[in-house]
Short mmCIF file of C-alpha atoms in Angstrom, two decimals:
data_model
loop_
_atom_site.label_atom_id
_atom_site.label_comp_id
_atom_site.label_asym_id
_atom_site.label_seq_id
_atom_site.Cartn_x
_atom_site.Cartn_y
_atom_site.Cartn_z
CA UNK A 1 -6.37 -9.30 23.29
CA UNK A 2 -8.59 -6.16 23.77
CA UNK A 3 -10.49 -7.81 26.59
CA UNK A 4 -7.01 -8.71 28.49
CA UNK A 5 -6.15 -5.12 28.01
CA UNK A 6 -8.99 -3.35 29.14
CA UNK A 7 -9.32 -5.47 32.22
CA UNK A 8 -5.81 -5.60 33.22
CA UNK A 9 -6.08 -2.01 34.69
CA UNK A 10 -7.47 -3.65 37.75
CA UNK A 11 -6.19 -7.46 37.71
CA UNK A 12 -2.38 -8.04 37.98
CA UNK A 13 -2.89 -11.49 36.74
CA UNK A 14 -4.34 -10.20 33.34
CA UNK A 15 -1.43 -8.15 33.18
CA UNK A 16 1.11 -10.46 33.63
CA UNK A 17 -0.59 -12.50 31.16
CA UNK A 18 -0.78 -9.77 28.36
CA UNK A 19 3.02 -9.16 28.89
CA UNK A 20 3.72 -13.18 28.83
CA UNK A 21 1.52 -13.42 25.54
CA UNK A 22 3.40 -10.36 23.72
CA UNK A 23 6.81 -11.63 24.84
CA UNK A 24 6.29 -14.99 23.06
CA UNK A 25 4.64 -13.16 20.05
CA UNK A 26 7.84 -11.05 19.87
CA UNK A 27 10.05 -14.16 20.14
CA UNK A 28 7.91 -16.30 17.70
CA UNK A 29 7.91 -13.98 14.67
CA UNK A 30 11.24 -12.86 15.63
CA UNK A 31 12.56 -16.16 14.70
CA UNK A 32 10.29 -16.29 11.65
CA UNK A 33 12.02 -13.04 10.41
CA UNK A 34 15.35 -14.35 11.19
CA UNK A 35 14.54 -17.09 9.11
CA UNK A 36 12.93 -15.42 6.24
CA UNK A 37 13.42 -11.51 6.15
CA UNK A 38 11.05 -11.01 3.16
CA UNK A 39 7.91 -11.63 5.64
CA UNK A 40 9.19 -8.18 6.84
CA UNK A 41 6.58 -5.23 6.86
CA UNK A 42 3.59 -5.17 4.82
CA UNK A 43 4.92 -7.41 1.59
CA UNK A 44 3.98 -5.02 -1.06
CA UNK A 45 7.52 -3.80 -1.73
CA UNK A 46 8.55 -7.31 -1.67
CA UNK A 47 5.63 -8.03 -4.37
CA UNK A 48 6.79 -5.09 -6.44
CA UNK A 49 10.42 -6.36 -6.69
CA UNK A 50 9.04 -9.58 -7.66
CA UNK A 51 7.82 -8.39 -10.51
CA UNK A 52 10.69 -6.23 -11.19
CA UNK A 53 12.92 -9.46 -10.96
CA UNK A 54 14.79 -8.00 -8.43
CA UNK A 55 13.81 -10.03 -5.38
CA UNK A 56 12.70 -13.80 -5.25
CA UNK A 57 12.02 -16.31 -2.62
CA UNK A 58 10.57 -19.65 -1.56
CA UNK A 59 6.65 -19.37 -1.72
CA UNK A 60 5.92 -21.76 0.54
CA UNK A 61 8.56 -20.79 3.19
CA UNK A 62 7.24 -17.23 2.89
CA UNK A 63 3.43 -18.05 2.86
CA UNK A 64 2.77 -20.12 6.18
CA UNK A 65 5.13 -17.82 8.02
CA UNK A 66 3.41 -14.42 6.52
CA UNK A 67 0.02 -15.85 7.65
CA UNK A 68 1.00 -17.01 11.20
CA UNK A 69 3.27 -14.42 11.95
CA UNK A 70 0.92 -11.49 10.48
CA UNK A 71 -2.12 -12.79 12.89
CA UNK A 72 0.02 -12.83 15.80
CA UNK A 73 1.42 -9.08 15.17
CA UNK A 74 -2.02 -7.68 14.08
CA UNK A 75 -3.92 -9.68 16.65
CA UNK A 76 -2.14 -8.20 19.34
CA UNK A 77 -3.63 -4.84 18.70
CA UNK A 78 -0.45 -3.03 16.92
CA UNK A 79 -1.28 -0.07 14.70
CA UNK A 80 -0.74 -2.54 11.66
CA UNK A 81 -3.27 -3.53 8.54
CA UNK A 82 -3.98 -6.67 7.22
CA UNK A 83 -4.27 -5.52 3.72
CA UNK A 84 -0.24 -5.26 2.85
CA UNK A 85 0.14 -8.91 4.13
CA UNK A 86 -3.06 -9.98 2.30
CA UNK A 87 -1.38 -8.63 -0.84
CA UNK A 88 1.63 -10.57 -0.09
CA UNK A 89 0.10 -13.77 0.68
CA UNK A 90 -2.16 -13.45 -2.60
CA UNK A 91 1.30 -13.02 -4.59
CA UNK A 92 2.91 -15.77 -2.90
CA UNK A 93 -0.10 -18.13 -3.90
CA UNK A 94 0.10 -16.98 -7.41
CA UNK A 95 3.97 -17.95 -7.60
CA UNK A 96 2.98 -21.02 -6.15
CA UNK A 97 0.44 -21.91 -8.83
CA UNK A 98 3.18 -20.72 -11.36
CA UNK A 99 5.68 -23.17 -10.00
CA UNK A 100 2.92 -25.91 -9.83
CA UNK A 101 2.13 -25.48 -13.77
CA UNK A 102 5.57 -24.59 -14.86
CA UNK A 103 4.97 -21.14 -15.57
CA UNK A 104 7.82 -18.61 -16.30
CA UNK A 105 8.56 -14.96 -17.34
CA UNK A 106 5.73 -12.95 -18.10
CA UNK A 107 2.88 -15.71 -17.42
CA UNK A 108 4.53 -16.12 -13.92
CA UNK A 109 4.44 -11.99 -13.37
CA UNK A 110 0.64 -12.28 -14.27
CA UNK A 111 -0.07 -14.90 -11.88
CA UNK A 112 1.82 -13.22 -9.14
CA UNK A 113 0.02 -9.73 -10.14
CA UNK A 114 -3.30 -11.59 -10.34
CA UNK A 115 -2.80 -13.12 -6.65
CA UNK A 116 -1.88 -9.89 -5.21
CA UNK A 117 -5.03 -8.22 -6.72
CA UNK A 118 -7.10 -11.09 -5.01
CA UNK A 119 -5.47 -10.86 -1.76
CA UNK A 120 -6.24 -6.98 -1.42
CA UNK A 121 -9.75 -7.84 -2.68
CA UNK A 122 -10.46 -10.44 -0.15
CA UNK A 123 -9.32 -7.97 2.70
CA UNK A 124 -11.58 -4.67 1.33
CA UNK A 125 -14.13 -6.10 -0.85
CA UNK A 126 -13.07 -3.81 -3.37
CA UNK A 127 -12.13 -5.84 -6.55
CA UNK A 128 -11.84 -2.96 -8.93
CA UNK A 129 -9.83 -0.79 -6.80
CA UNK A 130 -7.63 -3.92 -5.92
CA UNK A 131 -7.02 -4.52 -9.71
CA UNK A 132 -6.18 -1.05 -10.42
CA UNK A 133 -4.10 -0.96 -7.30
CA UNK A 134 -1.94 -3.82 -8.97
CA UNK A 135 -1.54 -1.77 -12.03
CA UNK A 136 -1.03 1.74 -10.64
CA UNK A 137 1.11 1.13 -7.48
CA UNK A 138 2.91 -2.24 -8.14
CA UNK A 139 2.90 -2.97 -11.64
CA UNK A 140 3.07 0.07 -13.28
CA UNK A 141 1.55 -1.22 -16.46
CA UNK A 142 -1.78 -1.06 -17.92
CA UNK A 143 -1.20 -4.11 -19.99
CA UNK A 144 -4.39 -6.23 -21.20
CA UNK A 145 -3.42 -9.42 -20.01
CA UNK A 146 -2.58 -8.22 -16.40
CA UNK A 147 -5.88 -6.21 -16.24
CA UNK A 148 -7.86 -8.85 -17.24
CA UNK A 149 -6.51 -11.60 -15.13
CA UNK A 150 -6.23 -9.51 -12.24
CA UNK A 151 -9.54 -8.43 -12.40
CA UNK A 152 -10.81 -12.19 -12.90
CA UNK A 153 -9.04 -13.22 -9.64
CA UNK A 154 -10.06 -10.03 -7.56
CA UNK A 155 -13.86 -10.50 -8.46
CA UNK A 156 -13.67 -14.09 -7.55
CA UNK A 157 -11.66 -13.51 -4.47
CA UNK A 158 -14.35 -11.14 -3.58
CA UNK A 159 -17.11 -13.61 -4.32
CA UNK A 160 -15.59 -15.86 -1.63
CA UNK A 161 -15.14 -13.29 0.89
CA UNK A 162 -18.52 -12.05 0.45
CA UNK A 163 -20.06 -15.50 0.67
CA UNK A 164 -18.13 -16.21 4.10
CA UNK A 165 -18.30 -12.69 5.63
CA UNK A 166 -21.33 -10.72 3.94
CA UNK A 167 -21.78 -8.31 1.44
CA UNK A 168 -21.59 -5.10 3.55
CA UNK A 169 -18.87 -2.69 2.66
CA UNK A 170 -16.12 -2.64 5.08
CA UNK A 171 -16.15 1.09 5.89
CA UNK A 172 -19.98 1.57 5.39
CA UNK A 173 -21.26 4.83 6.90
CA UNK A 174 -24.28 7.01 6.28
CA UNK A 175 -23.13 10.33 4.48
CA UNK A 176 -24.76 12.98 2.27
CA UNK A 177 -23.16 14.24 -1.02
CA UNK A 178 -21.25 17.69 -0.43
CA UNK A 179 -22.90 20.61 -2.25
CA UNK A 180 -20.46 22.68 -4.57
CA UNK A 181 -21.12 25.66 -2.38
CA UNK A 182 -18.58 23.54 0.31
CA UNK A 183 -15.85 22.64 -2.30
CA UNK A 184 -13.48 25.27 -1.12
CA UNK A 185 -12.96 23.69 2.03
CA UNK A 186 -12.37 20.43 -0.12
CA UNK A 187 -9.35 22.15 -1.50
CA UNK A 188 -8.07 23.21 2.09
CA UNK A 189 -8.49 19.86 3.18
CA UNK A 190 -6.32 18.39 0.40
CA UNK A 191 -3.50 20.78 0.95
CA UNK A 192 -3.65 19.86 4.73
CA UNK A 193 -3.55 16.09 3.31
CA UNK A 194 -0.85 16.48 1.21
CA UNK A 195 1.45 18.55 3.72
CA UNK A 196 0.56 15.70 6.63
CA UNK A 197 1.37 12.85 3.99
CA UNK A 198 4.72 14.44 3.18
CA UNK A 199 5.61 14.29 7.09
CA UNK A 200 4.29 10.32 7.07
CA UNK A 201 6.52 9.70 4.32
CA UNK A 202 9.53 11.37 5.57
CA UNK A 203 9.19 9.66 9.04
CA UNK A 204 8.18 6.34 7.95
CA UNK A 205 11.07 5.87 5.50
CA UNK A 206 13.66 6.46 8.46
CA UNK A 207 11.93 4.98 11.30
CA UNK A 208 14.21 1.76 10.72
CA UNK A 209 17.00 3.73 10.98
CA UNK A 210 16.19 4.97 14.33
CA UNK A 211 15.23 1.33 15.42
CA UNK A 212 19.15 0.76 14.85
CA UNK A 213 19.89 2.75 18.01
CA UNK A 214 18.36 0.18 20.30
CA UNK A 215 20.87 -2.29 19.50
CA UNK A 216 18.53 -5.07 19.57
CA UNK A 217 19.07 -7.84 16.86
CA UNK A 218 16.96 -6.28 13.87
CA UNK A 219 14.38 -9.39 14.06
CA UNK A 220 13.52 -8.82 17.79
CA UNK A 221 12.63 -4.99 17.42
CA UNK A 222 9.07 -6.06 17.76
CA UNK A 223 9.46 -6.43 21.47
CA UNK A 224 9.11 -2.73 21.59
CA UNK A 225 5.61 -1.89 20.30
CA UNK A 226 4.40 -5.30 21.74
CA UNK A 227 5.22 -4.19 25.29
CA UNK A 228 3.93 -0.41 24.36
CA UNK A 229 0.84 -1.59 23.14
CA UNK A 230 -0.21 -2.86 26.45
CA UNK A 231 -0.52 0.63 28.28
CA UNK A 232 -2.05 1.72 24.79
CA UNK A 233 -4.72 -1.01 24.75
CA UNK A 234 -5.54 -0.31 28.71
CA UNK A 235 -6.20 3.51 28.19
CA UNK A 236 -7.72 3.51 24.59
CA UNK A 237 -8.86 0.30 23.50
CA UNK A 238 -10.97 1.83 20.67
CA UNK A 239 -7.58 2.75 18.70
CA UNK A 240 -6.15 -0.80 18.77
CA UNK A 241 -5.63 -2.24 15.64
CA UNK A 242 -5.51 -1.22 11.77
CA UNK A 243 -8.12 1.63 12.54
CA UNK A 244 -11.29 0.35 10.92
CA UNK A 245 -13.09 0.79 14.48
CA UNK A 246 -12.49 4.08 15.25
CA UNK A 247 -13.12 5.04 11.41
CA UNK A 248 -16.66 3.25 11.94
CA UNK A 249 -17.47 5.24 15.36
CA UNK A 250 -16.05 8.88 13.98
CA UNK A 251 -19.52 10.14 12.46
CA UNK A 252 -21.70 9.03 15.54
CA UNK A 253 -19.21 9.33 18.71
CA UNK A 254 -19.25 13.16 18.87
CA UNK A 255 -15.78 13.28 19.66
CA UNK A 256 -14.10 16.93 20.43
CA UNK A 257 -11.53 18.30 18.15
CA UNK A 258 -9.17 18.31 20.85
CA UNK A 259 -9.61 14.74 21.40
CA UNK A 260 -9.81 13.95 17.69
CA UNK A 261 -6.20 15.54 17.76
CA UNK A 262 -5.02 13.64 20.60
CA UNK A 263 -6.19 10.44 18.55
CA UNK A 264 -4.27 11.50 15.27
CA UNK A 265 -1.30 12.16 17.32
CA UNK A 266 -1.35 8.97 19.23
CA UNK A 267 -2.22 6.88 15.78
CA UNK A 268 0.33 8.69 13.97
CA UNK A 269 3.57 8.07 16.31
CA UNK A 270 2.49 4.34 17.49
CA UNK A 271 1.84 3.69 13.75
CA UNK A 272 5.51 4.54 12.75
CA UNK A 273 6.62 2.38 15.97
CA UNK A 274 4.59 -0.42 15.18
CA UNK A 275 5.60 -0.65 11.33
CA UNK A 276 8.90 0.55 12.11
CA UNK A 277 9.86 -2.75 14.15
CA UNK A 278 9.53 -4.88 10.87
CA UNK A 279 6.82 -6.96 12.37
CA UNK A 280 4.31 -8.48 9.50
CA UNK A 281 1.56 -6.05 8.84
CA UNK A 282 0.98 -3.38 6.65
CA UNK A 283 0.29 0.65 6.54
CA UNK A 284 -2.78 0.44 4.30
CA UNK A 285 -5.58 0.69 6.64
CA UNK A 286 -3.49 2.76 9.24
CA UNK A 287 -3.10 5.35 6.63
CA UNK A 288 -7.05 5.44 5.88
CA UNK A 289 -7.60 5.96 9.44
CA UNK A 290 -5.28 8.80 9.89
CA UNK A 291 -6.87 10.49 6.78
CA UNK A 292 -10.25 9.96 8.31
CA UNK A 293 -9.23 11.36 11.60
CA UNK A 294 -7.76 14.48 9.52
CA UNK A 295 -11.00 14.95 7.84
CA UNK A 296 -12.88 14.52 11.12
CA UNK A 297 -10.82 17.38 12.64
CA UNK A 298 -11.15 19.60 9.74
CA UNK A 299 -14.97 18.99 9.41
CA UNK A 300 -15.30 19.81 13.32
CA UNK A 301 -13.50 22.81 13.17
CA UNK A 302 -15.68 24.10 9.98
CA UNK A 303 -18.95 22.61 12.01
CA UNK A 304 -17.88 24.68 15.25
CA UNK A 305 -17.23 27.84 13.08
CA UNK A 306 -20.53 27.46 11.43
CA UNK A 307 -18.84 27.06 8.04
CA UNK A 308 -20.15 23.43 7.49
CA UNK A 309 -23.52 21.91 7.78
CA UNK A 310 -23.05 18.96 10.65
CA UNK A 311 -24.92 17.18 7.93
CA UNK A 312 -21.69 16.82 5.83
CA UNK A 313 -19.22 16.02 8.91
CA UNK A 314 -19.00 12.15 7.57
CA UNK A 315 -18.25 13.28 3.89
CA UNK A 316 -15.07 15.12 5.25
CA UNK A 317 -14.11 11.56 6.59
CA UNK A 318 -14.44 9.94 3.51
CA UNK A 319 -12.52 12.44 1.39
CA UNK A 320 -9.65 12.48 4.21
CA UNK A 321 -9.21 8.90 3.94
CA UNK A 322 -8.80 9.05 -0.07
CA UNK A 323 -7.03 12.19 -0.16
CA UNK A 324 -4.41 10.91 2.21
CA UNK A 325 -3.79 7.53 0.90
CA UNK A 326 -3.81 9.15 -2.72
CA UNK A 327 -0.67 11.55 -1.44
CA UNK A 328 1.28 9.04 0.35
CA UNK A 329 0.86 6.33 -2.00
CA UNK A 330 0.96 8.56 -4.89
CA UNK A 331 -2.01 6.63 -6.52
CA UNK A 332 -4.98 8.78 -6.80
CA UNK A 333 -7.01 6.45 -9.23
CA UNK A 334 -6.70 3.58 -6.63
CA UNK A 335 -7.61 6.12 -3.65
CA UNK A 336 -10.64 7.52 -5.19
CA UNK A 337 -12.17 3.67 -6.30
CA UNK A 338 -10.97 1.91 -3.13
CA UNK A 339 -12.97 4.50 -0.62
CA UNK A 340 -15.96 4.50 -3.24
CA UNK A 341 -15.98 0.73 -2.94
CA UNK A 342 -15.33 0.26 0.67
CA UNK A 343 -18.01 2.93 1.81
CA UNK A 344 -20.47 1.56 -0.70
CA UNK A 345 -21.59 4.93 -2.47
CA UNK A 346 -20.71 6.62 -5.69
CA UNK A 347 -22.20 9.69 -4.42
CA UNK A 348 -19.09 11.65 -3.42
CA UNK A 349 -17.29 10.88 -6.34
CA UNK A 350 -16.45 14.30 -7.23
CA UNK A 351 -15.22 15.19 -3.60
CA UNK A 352 -13.02 12.30 -3.63
CA UNK A 353 -11.35 13.30 -6.99
CA UNK A 354 -10.74 16.94 -5.81
CA UNK A 355 -9.65 16.11 -2.42
CA UNK A 356 -7.01 13.32 -3.83
CA UNK A 357 -5.53 15.35 -6.51
CA UNK A 358 -4.86 18.46 -4.32
CA UNK A 359 -3.36 16.36 -2.03
CA UNK A 360 -1.54 14.37 -4.74
CA UNK A 361 -0.12 17.95 -6.30
CA UNK A 362 0.62 19.22 -2.89
CA UNK A 363 2.90 16.13 -2.05
CA UNK A 364 4.34 16.68 -5.77
CA UNK A 365 5.29 19.80 -5.23
CA UNK A 366 7.01 18.80 -1.86
CA UNK A 367 8.98 16.06 -3.48
CA UNK A 368 7.30 13.16 -2.24
CA UNK A 369 7.69 9.81 -3.85
CA UNK A 370 5.51 6.95 -3.64
CA UNK A 371 5.79 5.29 -0.50
CA UNK A 372 6.26 1.76 -1.53
CA UNK A 373 8.43 2.03 -4.23
CA UNK A 374 10.88 4.15 -1.95
CA UNK A 375 10.31 1.08 0.59
CA UNK A 376 11.39 -1.13 -2.38
CA UNK A 377 14.63 0.84 -2.92
CA UNK A 378 15.46 0.87 0.53
CA UNK A 379 15.02 -2.92 0.58
CA UNK A 380 17.15 -3.37 -2.27
CA UNK A 381 19.84 -1.56 -0.75
CA UNK A 382 19.83 -3.43 2.32
CA UNK A 383 19.61 -6.80 0.41
CA UNK A 384 22.59 -5.57 -2.22
CA UNK A 385 21.25 -8.18 -4.35
CA UNK A 386 23.16 -7.29 -7.69
CA UNK A 387 22.35 -10.50 -9.66
CA UNK A 388 25.18 -9.51 -12.34
CA UNK A 389 24.56 -11.68 -15.58
CA UNK A 390 20.69 -11.92 -15.22
CA UNK A 391 18.08 -10.67 -17.29
CA UNK A 392 14.25 -9.86 -17.18
CA UNK A 393 11.66 -9.12 -19.45
CA UNK A 394 9.59 -5.70 -19.05
CA UNK A 395 6.73 -4.74 -21.17
CA UNK A 396 6.18 -1.06 -21.63
CA UNK A 397 3.32 0.76 -23.59
CA UNK A 398 4.16 3.54 -25.57
CA UNK A 399 1.89 6.66 -25.07
CA UNK A 400 0.88 9.36 -27.20
CA UNK A 401 3.46 12.55 -27.11
CA UNK A 402 5.96 10.59 -25.19
CA UNK A 403 9.66 10.60 -26.08
CA UNK A 404 9.55 7.48 -27.98
CA UNK A 405 6.50 8.31 -29.96
CA UNK A 406 7.29 8.97 -33.84
CA UNK A 407 10.90 8.07 -33.42
CA UNK A 408 12.98 5.07 -34.96
CA UNK A 409 14.75 2.57 -32.65
CA UNK A 410 18.12 3.95 -33.35
CA UNK A 411 16.95 7.49 -32.53
CA UNK A 412 16.19 6.68 -29.08
CA UNK A 413 18.79 6.91 -26.23
CA UNK A 414 18.12 3.45 -24.63
CA UNK A 415 19.42 2.84 -21.18
CA UNK A 416 22.31 0.89 -20.69
CA UNK A 417 21.38 -2.63 -20.10
CA UNK A 418 18.07 -2.63 -22.26
CA UNK A 419 17.39 -4.59 -25.25
CA UNK A 420 14.16 -4.15 -27.33
CA UNK A 421 13.40 -7.57 -28.49
CA UNK A 422 9.72 -7.35 -29.98
CA UNK A 423 7.01 -4.57 -30.57
CA UNK A 424 3.31 -5.61 -30.44
CA UNK A 425 0.97 -3.34 -32.45
CA UNK A 426 -2.54 -3.87 -33.15
CA UNK A 427 -2.24 -7.55 -32.62
CA UNK A 428 0.73 -7.99 -34.89
CA UNK A 429 3.90 -8.60 -33.89
CA UNK A 430 6.81 -6.87 -35.33
CA UNK A 431 10.54 -7.93 -34.93
CA UNK A 432 12.36 -4.26 -34.58
CA UNK A 433 15.26 -3.01 -36.30
CA UNK A 434 17.40 0.37 -35.93
CA UNK A 435 14.63 1.83 -38.75
CA UNK A 436 11.70 0.76 -37.10
CA UNK A 437 9.46 3.47 -36.17
CA UNK A 438 7.82 3.37 -32.74
CA UNK A 439 4.26 4.87 -32.56
CA UNK A 440 2.01 5.37 -29.39
CA UNK A 441 -0.08 2.52 -28.79
CA UNK A 442 2.77 0.00 -29.30
CA UNK A 443 3.51 -2.40 -26.67
CA UNK A 444 7.33 -2.80 -26.38
CA UNK A 445 9.09 -5.97 -24.88
CA UNK A 446 12.39 -5.31 -23.55
CA UNK A 447 14.85 -7.35 -22.07
CA UNK A 448 16.87 -5.60 -19.04
CA UNK A 449 19.81 -6.56 -17.00
CA UNK A 450 18.79 -7.45 -13.42
CA UNK A 451 21.80 -5.15 -12.31
CA UNK A 452 20.16 -1.80 -11.52
CA UNK A 453 16.78 -3.01 -12.82
CA UNK A 454 14.80 -0.38 -10.96
CA UNK A 455 16.47 2.39 -12.39
CA UNK A 456 16.53 1.11 -15.74
CA UNK A 457 12.74 0.30 -15.80
CA UNK A 458 12.13 4.06 -14.50
CA UNK A 459 14.44 5.45 -17.28
CA UNK A 460 12.19 3.50 -19.80
CA UNK A 461 9.03 4.47 -18.11
CA UNK A 462 10.07 8.02 -18.35
CA UNK A 463 10.93 7.41 -22.52
CA UNK A 464 7.38 6.00 -23.07
CA UNK A 465 5.20 8.44 -20.86
CA UNK A 466 6.92 11.79 -20.55
CA UNK A 467 6.96 14.72 -23.24
#
């Protein structure tokens, strides 16, 4: 498609071919979306909804449509990432394995979670970060079973991907560790990343409403970015796709600050247009690309003002990617480990941590919420699935100093629709009564009503983790 876009500037027949291909893509993927709305977007909110018991779907029907639809949408050059779809594809395969071996309840959740970790690991060659992403962002639980099985599947997936595609890190770039004397600029970078991350959240969560004003059937909204990508590909072919190409060229290309700002604005706006259309594709890599561009802009400004040695320019690109993802997803541990594995070095760990934590703090002060959780809430409002009378089991560890720690079962104000059924303590199972004392380190098994399950789960997490 890049070849067609770049050459259609001087060949009318190639321009018509581009238009015809993209119209066919919008038609085919639109039919897929109408048949199975759950292939929409990245798929990460759908996976999280599955683990919460709020969403369920036929695994095979989703699997092949998401695979084909994702290839068509992402392959057209839209500013979409492959990582979100890879996570949903992996989790859907986990669901298929659970169905094959008749696994239900918690065992089914473990297979779905481990499949999601395997999908992200295959896309990014980052098994440790992939496992942590499932725990920190999707599952919100550091259960031993989830951790061990997800890590096993992620490592296995990474080995297969490495055997097929090679061992080189996805975003490898030469860089030099940043000396401590420059860390004041890391703090400034973190503040900028947090502020721009909040702007990203604000727009991405509202772009769907803006598409409603087009009066197109929602499943054919993809026709808009698929037409707009043609002139984008003709003018800036390197900007096409998820963004890995532009990230890898930032260090050596020597772009001016104004050109980097232009690239950022184009990527920011067209990423929103691409994702908001509902086409199968994620925001994972586009977020990293935007963060890398922010880091490059800040680094360029500092170098031009002689406040930074050009030797450390690439370090700001790396820190920008981690900080921007940490802010938008509110998953700083995942961001730090993900970029560490993707660039293939541990030497930037301190800088990544500082940039990520400052960006996280800024977006928290601005009342930003995790973007995938917010997308799930929107999805559930659209689906309006109340599922009255059904229950699901959640597993919640109790943390030291939390509101539950040191209280008996009857002293705790349990959310409506939640029933504590079992306590696991040091390998022993305890059947609780009103006088049972809950301690930090306990793992609680709680049945909750699937009606308002997201809110009930959030209240239980607050009781078990906050002081």
